mmCIF file of N, CA and C in Angstrom:
data_model
loop_
_atom_site.group_PDB
_atom_site.id
_atom_site.type_symbol
_atom_site.label_atom_id
_atom_site.label_comp_id
_atom_site.label_asym_id
_atom_site.label_seq_id
_atom_site.Cartn_x
_atom_site.Cartn_y
_atom_site.Cartn_z
ATOM 1 N N MET A 16 98.644 98.961 91.967
ATOM 2 C CA MET A 16 100.091 98.642 92.992
ATOM 3 C C MET A 16 101.220 97.989 92.283
ATOM 4 N N GLY A 17 100.698 97.721 91.427
ATOM 5 C CA GLY A 17 102.079 97.344 90.477
ATOM 6 C C GLY A 17 102.953 95.630 90.736
ATOM 7 N N VAL A 18 103.495 95.271 89.571
ATOM 8 C CA VAL A 18 104.562 94.100 90.163
ATOM 9 C C VAL A 18 105.242 94.409 90.545
ATOM 10 N N LYS A 19 105.717 93.615 91.591
ATOM 11 C CA LYS A 19 106.490 92.961 93.207
ATOM 12 C C LYS A 19 107.856 93.491 92.052
ATOM 13 N N HIS A 20 108.956 94.467 92.839
ATOM 14 C CA HIS A 20 110.095 94.155 91.561
ATOM 15 C C HIS A 20 111.642 94.900 93.226
ATOM 16 N N GLY A 21 112.524 94.396 92.708
ATOM 17 C CA GLY A 21 113.516 94.782 93.150
ATOM 18 C C GLY A 21 114.739 95.576 92.793
ATOM 19 N N ARG A 22 114.366 95.747 91.603
ATOM 20 C CA ARG A 22 115.139 96.921 90.755
ATOM 21 C C ARG A 22 114.194 98.253 91.890
ATOM 22 N N ASP A 23 115.424 99.259 90.617
ATOM 23 C CA ASP A 23 115.363 100.448 90.800
ATOM 24 C C ASP A 23 114.445 101.007 89.192
ATOM 25 N N TYR A 24 112.837 101.507 89.854
ATOM 26 C CA TYR A 24 111.121 101.060 89.332
ATOM 27 C C TYR A 24 111.998 102.633 87.858
ATOM 28 N N GLY A 25 112.900 103.470 88.235
ATOM 29 C CA GLY A 25 113.065 104.338 87.213
ATOM 30 C C GLY A 25 114.096 103.326 85.820
ATOM 31 N N LEU A 26 114.805 103.108 85.960
ATOM 32 C CA LEU A 26 116.184 102.079 85.089
ATOM 33 C C LEU A 26 114.541 100.769 84.771
ATOM 34 N N ILE A 27 113.668 99.794 85.263
ATOM 35 C CA ILE A 27 112.224 99.084 84.576
ATOM 36 C C ILE A 27 111.604 100.220 83.620
ATOM 37 N N LEU A 28 110.859 101.519 84.546
ATOM 38 C CA LEU A 28 110.442 101.897 83.283
ATOM 39 C C LEU A 28 111.063 102.176 81.743
ATOM 40 N N ALA A 29 112.801 102.792 82.064
ATOM 41 C CA ALA A 29 112.804 102.546 80.522
ATOM 42 C C ALA A 29 113.100 102.027 80.174
ATOM 43 N N GLU A 30 113.284 100.429 80.475
ATOM 44 C CA GLU A 30 113.654 99.431 79.548
ATOM 45 C C GLU A 30 112.035 99.049 78.618
ATOM 46 N N LEU A 31 111.246 99.006 80.269
ATOM 47 C CA LEU A 31 110.033 98.680 79.518
ATOM 48 C C LEU A 31 108.989 100.013 78.472
ATOM 49 N N THR A 32 109.659 101.501 78.479
ATOM 50 C CA THR A 32 109.807 102.198 77.797
ATOM 51 C C THR A 32 110.371 101.830 76.365
ATOM 52 N N GLU A 33 111.668 100.931 76.227
ATOM 53 C CA GLU A 33 112.315 100.565 75.208
ATOM 54 C C GLU A 33 111.443 99.207 74.846
ATOM 55 N N ALA A 34 111.057 98.857 75.470
ATOM 56 C CA ALA A 34 110.643 97.539 74.302
ATOM 57 C C ALA A 34 109.264 97.819 73.906
ATOM 58 N N ILE A 35 108.536 98.596 74.458
ATOM 59 C CA ILE A 35 107.066 98.680 73.517
ATOM 60 C C ILE A 35 107.534 100.086 72.792
ATOM 61 N N SER A 36 108.485 100.346 72.881
ATOM 62 C CA SER A 36 109.322 100.916 71.069
ATOM 63 C C SER A 36 109.598 100.214 70.044
ATOM 64 N N ARG A 37 109.316 98.695 70.160
ATOM 65 C CA ARG A 37 110.372 97.746 69.432
ATOM 66 C C ARG A 37 108.678 97.711 69.164
ATOM 67 N N ILE A 38 107.293 97.561 69.693
ATOM 68 C CA ILE A 38 105.807 97.083 68.771
ATOM 69 C C ILE A 38 105.363 98.238 67.972
ATOM 70 N N SER A 39 105.172 97.684 66.698
ATOM 71 C CA SER A 39 104.792 98.644 65.358
ATOM 72 C C SER A 39 103.952 99.421 65.554
ATOM 73 N N ASP A 40 102.697 98.317 65.914
ATOM 74 C CA ASP A 40 101.702 99.264 66.045
ATOM 75 C C ASP A 40 101.141 99.534 67.306
ATOM 76 N N SER A 41 101.786 100.137 68.954
ATOM 77 C CA SER A 41 101.801 99.968 69.770
ATOM 78 C C SER A 41 100.704 100.847 70.162
ATOM 79 N N TYR A 42 99.913 101.747 69.038
ATOM 80 C CA TYR A 42 99.281 103.598 69.550
ATOM 81 C C TYR A 42 98.138 102.707 69.481
ATOM 82 N N ILE A 43 97.989 101.694 68.962
ATOM 83 C CA ILE A 43 96.421 100.643 69.150
ATOM 84 C C ILE A 43 96.114 100.560 70.621
ATOM 85 N N PHE A 44 96.815 100.806 71.580
ATOM 86 C CA PHE A 44 96.760 100.696 72.358
ATOM 87 C C PHE A 44 95.422 101.741 73.680
ATOM 88 N N PHE A 45 96.001 102.995 72.646
ATOM 89 C CA PHE A 45 95.747 104.456 72.911
ATOM 90 C C PHE A 45 94.260 104.016 72.213
ATOM 91 N N GLU A 46 93.916 103.368 71.168
ATOM 92 C CA GLU A 46 93.006 103.699 70.532
ATOM 93 C C GLU A 46 93.064 104.992 69.374
ATOM 94 N N MET A 47 94.604 105.305 68.748
ATOM 95 C CA MET A 47 95.236 105.872 67.930
ATOM 96 C C MET A 47 94.830 105.392 66.457
ATOM 97 N N GLU A 48 95.279 106.333 65.821
ATOM 98 C CA GLU A 48 94.735 105.837 63.725
ATOM 99 C C GLU A 48 96.732 105.775 63.873
ATOM 100 N N SER A 49 96.951 105.098 62.428
ATOM 101 C CA SER A 49 98.373 105.132 62.724
ATOM 102 C C SER A 49 98.770 106.693 62.661
ATOM 103 N N SER A 50 97.697 107.155 61.242
ATOM 104 C CA SER A 50 97.532 108.851 60.545
ATOM 105 C C SER A 50 98.543 109.677 61.864
ATOM 106 N N ASP A 51 97.732 109.741 62.993
ATOM 107 C CA ASP A 51 97.223 110.002 64.279
ATOM 108 C C ASP A 51 99.084 109.921 64.628
ATOM 109 N N TRP A 52 99.240 108.709 64.261
ATOM 110 C CA TRP A 52 100.834 108.299 65.260
ATOM 111 C C TRP A 52 102.191 108.908 64.355
ATOM 112 N N GLU A 53 101.794 109.217 63.083
ATOM 113 C CA GLU A 53 103.082 109.362 62.230
ATOM 114 C C GLU A 53 102.641 110.989 62.640
ATOM 115 N N ARG A 54 102.020 111.341 62.636
ATOM 116 C CA ARG A 54 102.499 113.055 63.119
ATOM 117 C C ARG A 54 102.531 113.209 64.479
ATOM 118 N N LEU A 55 102.626 112.464 65.501
ATOM 119 C CA LEU A 55 103.403 113.015 66.358
ATOM 120 C C LEU A 55 105.471 112.490 66.431
ATOM 121 N N SER A 56 105.900 114.257 67.628
ATOM 122 C CA SER A 56 107.393 113.785 67.140
ATOM 123 C C SER A 56 108.050 112.755 67.680
ATOM 124 N N ALA A 57 108.968 112.306 67.645
ATOM 125 C CA ALA A 57 109.801 111.722 68.334
ATOM 126 C C ALA A 57 110.047 111.657 70.137
ATOM 127 N N GLU A 58 109.698 113.392 70.696
ATOM 128 C CA GLU A 58 109.861 112.719 71.875
ATOM 129 C C GLU A 58 108.427 112.995 72.652
ATOM 130 N N ASP A 59 107.126 113.098 71.678
ATOM 131 C CA ASP A 59 105.565 113.082 71.580
ATOM 132 C C ASP A 59 105.540 111.192 72.213
ATOM 133 N N ARG A 60 106.049 110.452 70.765
ATOM 134 C CA ARG A 60 106.009 109.249 70.737
ATOM 135 C C ARG A 60 106.861 108.924 71.750
ATOM 136 N N HIS A 61 107.679 109.128 73.024
ATOM 137 C CA HIS A 61 108.323 108.606 73.625
ATOM 138 C C HIS A 61 107.542 109.050 74.786
ATOM 139 N N GLU A 62 106.280 109.769 74.982
ATOM 140 C CA GLU A 62 105.987 109.989 75.899
ATOM 141 C C GLU A 62 104.405 109.741 75.807
ATOM 142 N N VAL A 63 104.297 108.731 74.932
ATOM 143 C CA VAL A 63 103.170 108.041 75.106
ATOM 144 C C VAL A 63 103.098 106.907 75.271
ATOM 145 N N HIS A 64 104.635 106.623 75.005
ATOM 146 C CA HIS A 64 105.339 105.098 74.953
ATOM 147 C C HIS A 64 105.655 104.503 77.135
ATOM 148 N N GLU A 65 106.405 105.577 77.226
ATOM 149 C CA GLU A 65 105.774 105.802 78.951
ATOM 150 C C GLU A 65 105.490 105.742 79.180
ATOM 151 N N ALA A 66 103.999 106.120 79.554
ATOM 152 C CA ALA A 66 102.818 106.077 79.216
ATOM 153 C C ALA A 66 102.627 104.935 79.822
ATOM 154 N N LEU A 67 102.675 104.378 78.823
ATOM 155 C CA LEU A 67 101.667 102.757 78.450
ATOM 156 C C LEU A 67 102.879 101.831 79.855
ATOM 157 N N ALA A 68 103.467 102.642 79.644
ATOM 158 C CA ALA A 68 104.992 101.340 80.044
ATOM 159 C C ALA A 68 104.485 101.661 81.522
ATOM 160 N N GLU A 69 103.913 102.707 81.918
ATOM 161 C CA GLU A 69 103.699 102.838 83.872
ATOM 162 C C GLU A 69 102.442 102.156 83.526
ATOM 163 N N ASP A 70 101.607 102.199 82.571
ATOM 164 C CA ASP A 70 99.583 101.504 82.635
ATOM 165 C C ASP A 70 100.479 100.229 83.045
ATOM 166 N N LEU A 71 101.432 99.432 82.390
ATOM 167 C CA LEU A 71 101.208 98.269 81.910
ATOM 168 C C LEU A 71 101.862 97.569 83.064
ATOM 169 N N PHE A 72 103.233 98.278 83.441
ATOM 170 C CA PHE A 72 103.800 97.572 85.143
ATOM 171 C C PHE A 72 102.166 97.978 86.384
ATOM 172 N N TYR A 73 101.862 98.498 86.165
ATOM 173 C CA TYR A 73 100.318 98.891 87.316
ATOM 174 C C TYR A 73 99.653 97.634 86.846
ATOM 175 N N ALA A 74 99.253 97.659 85.685
ATOM 176 C CA ALA A 74 97.882 96.486 85.526
ATOM 177 C C ALA A 74 98.636 95.198 85.448
ATOM 178 N N LEU A 75 99.231 94.557 85.566
ATOM 179 C CA LEU A 75 100.297 94.022 85.129
ATOM 180 C C LEU A 75 100.708 93.074 86.596
ATOM 181 N N GLY A 76 99.993 93.670 87.508
ATOM 182 C CA GLY A 76 99.760 93.447 89.233
ATOM 183 C C GLY A 76 98.989 93.116 89.733
ATOM 184 N N THR A 77 97.897 93.037 88.682
ATOM 185 C CA THR A 77 96.592 92.328 88.618
ATOM 186 C C THR A 77 96.207 91.389 87.613
ATOM 187 N N GLN A 78 96.063 91.088 86.692
ATOM 188 C CA GLN A 78 96.087 90.625 85.483
ATOM 189 C C GLN A 78 97.371 90.028 84.663
ATOM 190 N N SER A 79 97.426 89.031 84.400
ATOM 191 C CA SER A 79 99.311 89.058 83.918
ATOM 192 C C SER A 79 99.692 88.714 82.319
ATOM 193 N N MET A 80 98.590 89.252 81.487
ATOM 194 C CA MET A 80 98.568 89.175 80.777
ATOM 195 C C MET A 80 97.647 90.318 79.516
ATOM 196 N N ILE A 81 98.868 90.938 78.970
ATOM 197 C CA ILE A 81 98.038 92.116 78.519
ATOM 198 C C ILE A 81 98.655 92.255 76.914
ATOM 199 N N GLU A 82 96.979 92.802 75.711
ATOM 200 C CA GLU A 82 97.931 92.669 74.567
ATOM 201 C C GLU A 82 98.007 93.813 74.435
ATOM 202 N N VAL A 83 99.411 94.398 73.075
ATOM 203 C CA VAL A 83 99.372 95.795 72.838
ATOM 204 C C VAL A 83 99.496 95.666 71.269
ATOM 205 N N GLY A 84 99.358 96.054 70.084
ATOM 206 C CA GLY A 84 98.723 95.954 69.114
ATOM 207 C C GLY A 84 99.064 94.580 69.120
ATOM 208 N N CYS A 85 100.631 94.474 68.059
ATOM 209 C CA CYS A 85 100.742 93.288 67.572
ATOM 210 C C CYS A 85 101.453 91.667 69.107
ATOM 211 N N ALA A 86 101.723 92.391 69.901
ATOM 212 C CA ALA A 86 102.216 92.494 71.038
ATOM 213 C C ALA A 86 101.585 91.451 71.751
ATOM 214 N N VAL A 87 101.930 90.751 73.111
ATOM 215 C CA VAL A 87 101.171 90.416 74.119
ATOM 216 C C VAL A 87 102.483 90.562 75.633
ATOM 217 N N VAL A 88 102.123 91.184 76.403
ATOM 218 C CA VAL A 88 103.142 91.182 77.396
ATOM 219 C C VAL A 88 102.939 90.591 78.882
ATOM 220 N N ILE A 89 103.700 90.182 79.035
ATOM 221 C CA ILE A 89 103.033 88.877 80.142
ATOM 222 C C ILE A 89 104.135 89.301 81.141
ATOM 223 N N HIS A 90 103.230 89.198 82.581
ATOM 224 C CA HIS A 90 104.422 89.248 83.582
ATOM 225 C C HIS A 90 104.667 87.917 84.447
ATOM 226 N N ASP A 91 105.827 87.555 84.207
ATOM 227 C CA ASP A 91 106.219 85.945 84.794
ATOM 228 C C ASP A 91 106.341 86.242 86.375
ATOM 229 N N ALA A 92 105.653 86.354 87.681
ATOM 230 C CA ALA A 92 105.905 86.497 88.610
ATOM 231 C C ALA A 92 106.453 84.822 89.528
ATOM 232 N N ASP A 93 107.092 83.849 88.952
ATOM 233 C CA ASP A 93 107.642 83.281 89.440
ATOM 234 C C ASP A 93 108.961 83.052 89.184
ATOM 235 N N ASN A 94 109.663 84.417 88.099
ATOM 236 C CA ASN A 94 110.747 84.110 87.357
ATOM 237 C C ASN A 94 111.153 86.101 87.832
ATOM 238 N N HIS A 95 110.456 86.827 88.229
ATOM 239 C CA HIS A 95 110.556 87.729 87.858
ATOM 240 C C HIS A 95 110.510 88.664 86.898
ATOM 241 N N VAL A 96 110.358 88.198 86.620
ATOM 242 C CA VAL A 96 110.245 89.096 85.040
ATOM 243 C C VAL A 96 108.755 90.095 84.034
ATOM 244 N N ILE A 97 108.996 90.387 82.644
ATOM 245 C CA ILE A 97 108.254 90.929 82.300
ATOM 246 C C ILE A 97 108.407 90.704 80.528
ATOM 247 N N ASN A 98 107.687 89.363 80.310
ATOM 248 C CA ASN A 98 107.949 89.491 78.542
ATOM 249 C C ASN A 98 107.437 90.031 77.533
ATOM 250 N N PHE A 99 107.843 90.087 76.494
ATOM 251 C CA PHE A 99 107.059 91.020 75.470
ATOM 252 C C PHE A 99 106.695 90.236 74.261
ATOM 253 N N LEU A 100 106.186 89.149 73.894
ATOM 254 C CA LEU A 100 106.398 88.409 72.255
ATOM 255 C C LEU A 100 105.772 89.270 71.516
ATOM 256 N N ILE A 101 106.665 89.904 70.792
ATOM 257 C CA ILE A 101 106.113 90.804 70.125
ATOM 258 C C ILE A 101 106.232 89.723 68.211
ATOM 259 N N GLY A 102 104.876 89.807 67.978
ATOM 260 C CA GLY A 102 104.833 89.274 66.492
ATOM 261 C C GLY A 102 104.847 87.987 66.682
ATOM 262 N N GLU A 103 105.343 87.032 66.132
ATOM 263 C CA GLU A 103 105.397 85.608 66.141
ATOM 264 C C GLU A 103 107.458 85.345 66.351
ATOM 265 N N LYS A 104 107.897 86.024 66.437
ATOM 266 C CA LYS A 104 109.088 85.971 66.849
ATOM 267 C C LYS A 104 109.609 86.807 67.481
ATOM 268 N N GLU A 105 109.562 88.280 67.831
ATOM 269 C CA GLU A 105 110.726 88.819 68.522
ATOM 270 C C GLU A 105 110.489 88.146 70.217
ATOM 271 N N LEU A 106 111.575 88.408 70.559
ATOM 272 C CA LEU A 106 111.024 88.607 72.120
ATOM 273 C C LEU A 106 111.863 88.870 73.477
ATOM 274 N N THR A 107 110.936 90.030 73.881
ATOM 275 C CA THR A 107 112.561 90.699 74.911
ATOM 276 C C THR A 107 111.625 90.750 76.294
ATOM 277 N N SER A 108 112.815 90.947 77.495
ATOM 278 C CA SER A 108 111.943 90.708 78.602
ATOM 279 C C SER A 108 112.979 92.121 79.228
ATOM 280 N N VAL A 109 112.281 92.314 80.739
ATOM 281 C CA VAL A 109 112.452 93.146 81.468
ATOM 282 C C VAL A 109 112.820 92.549 82.904
ATOM 283 N N LYS A 110 113.625 92.153 83.126
ATOM 284 C CA LYS A 110 114.532 91.815 84.686
ATOM 285 C C LYS A 110 113.494 92.579 85.531
ATOM 286 N N LEU A 111 113.088 91.914 87.128
ATOM 287 C CA LEU A 111 112.200 93.223 88.343
ATOM 288 C C LEU A 111 113.314 92.635 89.205
ATOM 289 N N VAL A 112 114.073 92.014 89.165
ATOM 290 C CA VAL A 112 114.941 92.004 90.273
ATOM 291 C C VAL A 112 116.694 92.284 90.123
#
């Protein structure tokens, strides 16, 4: 089902993909080794990040928090936003409306 949103899905997906690209070890979500990740081209990495963005968008509709490598992705339904806490300091958000 995914999360409720009022913005264009394509724009949300692009912003989610960009936010995921900031997670240095996002490949762990797919149980990849760092050596396998390093061998991927930039285009292939983008495709993996986009697939992860789609997965997160739909999974956050049923569970509000998902770990992705060193990050925690949180759906704040009350404020219509998806927050990314990357490590202990970096926070980025994707607005849904």
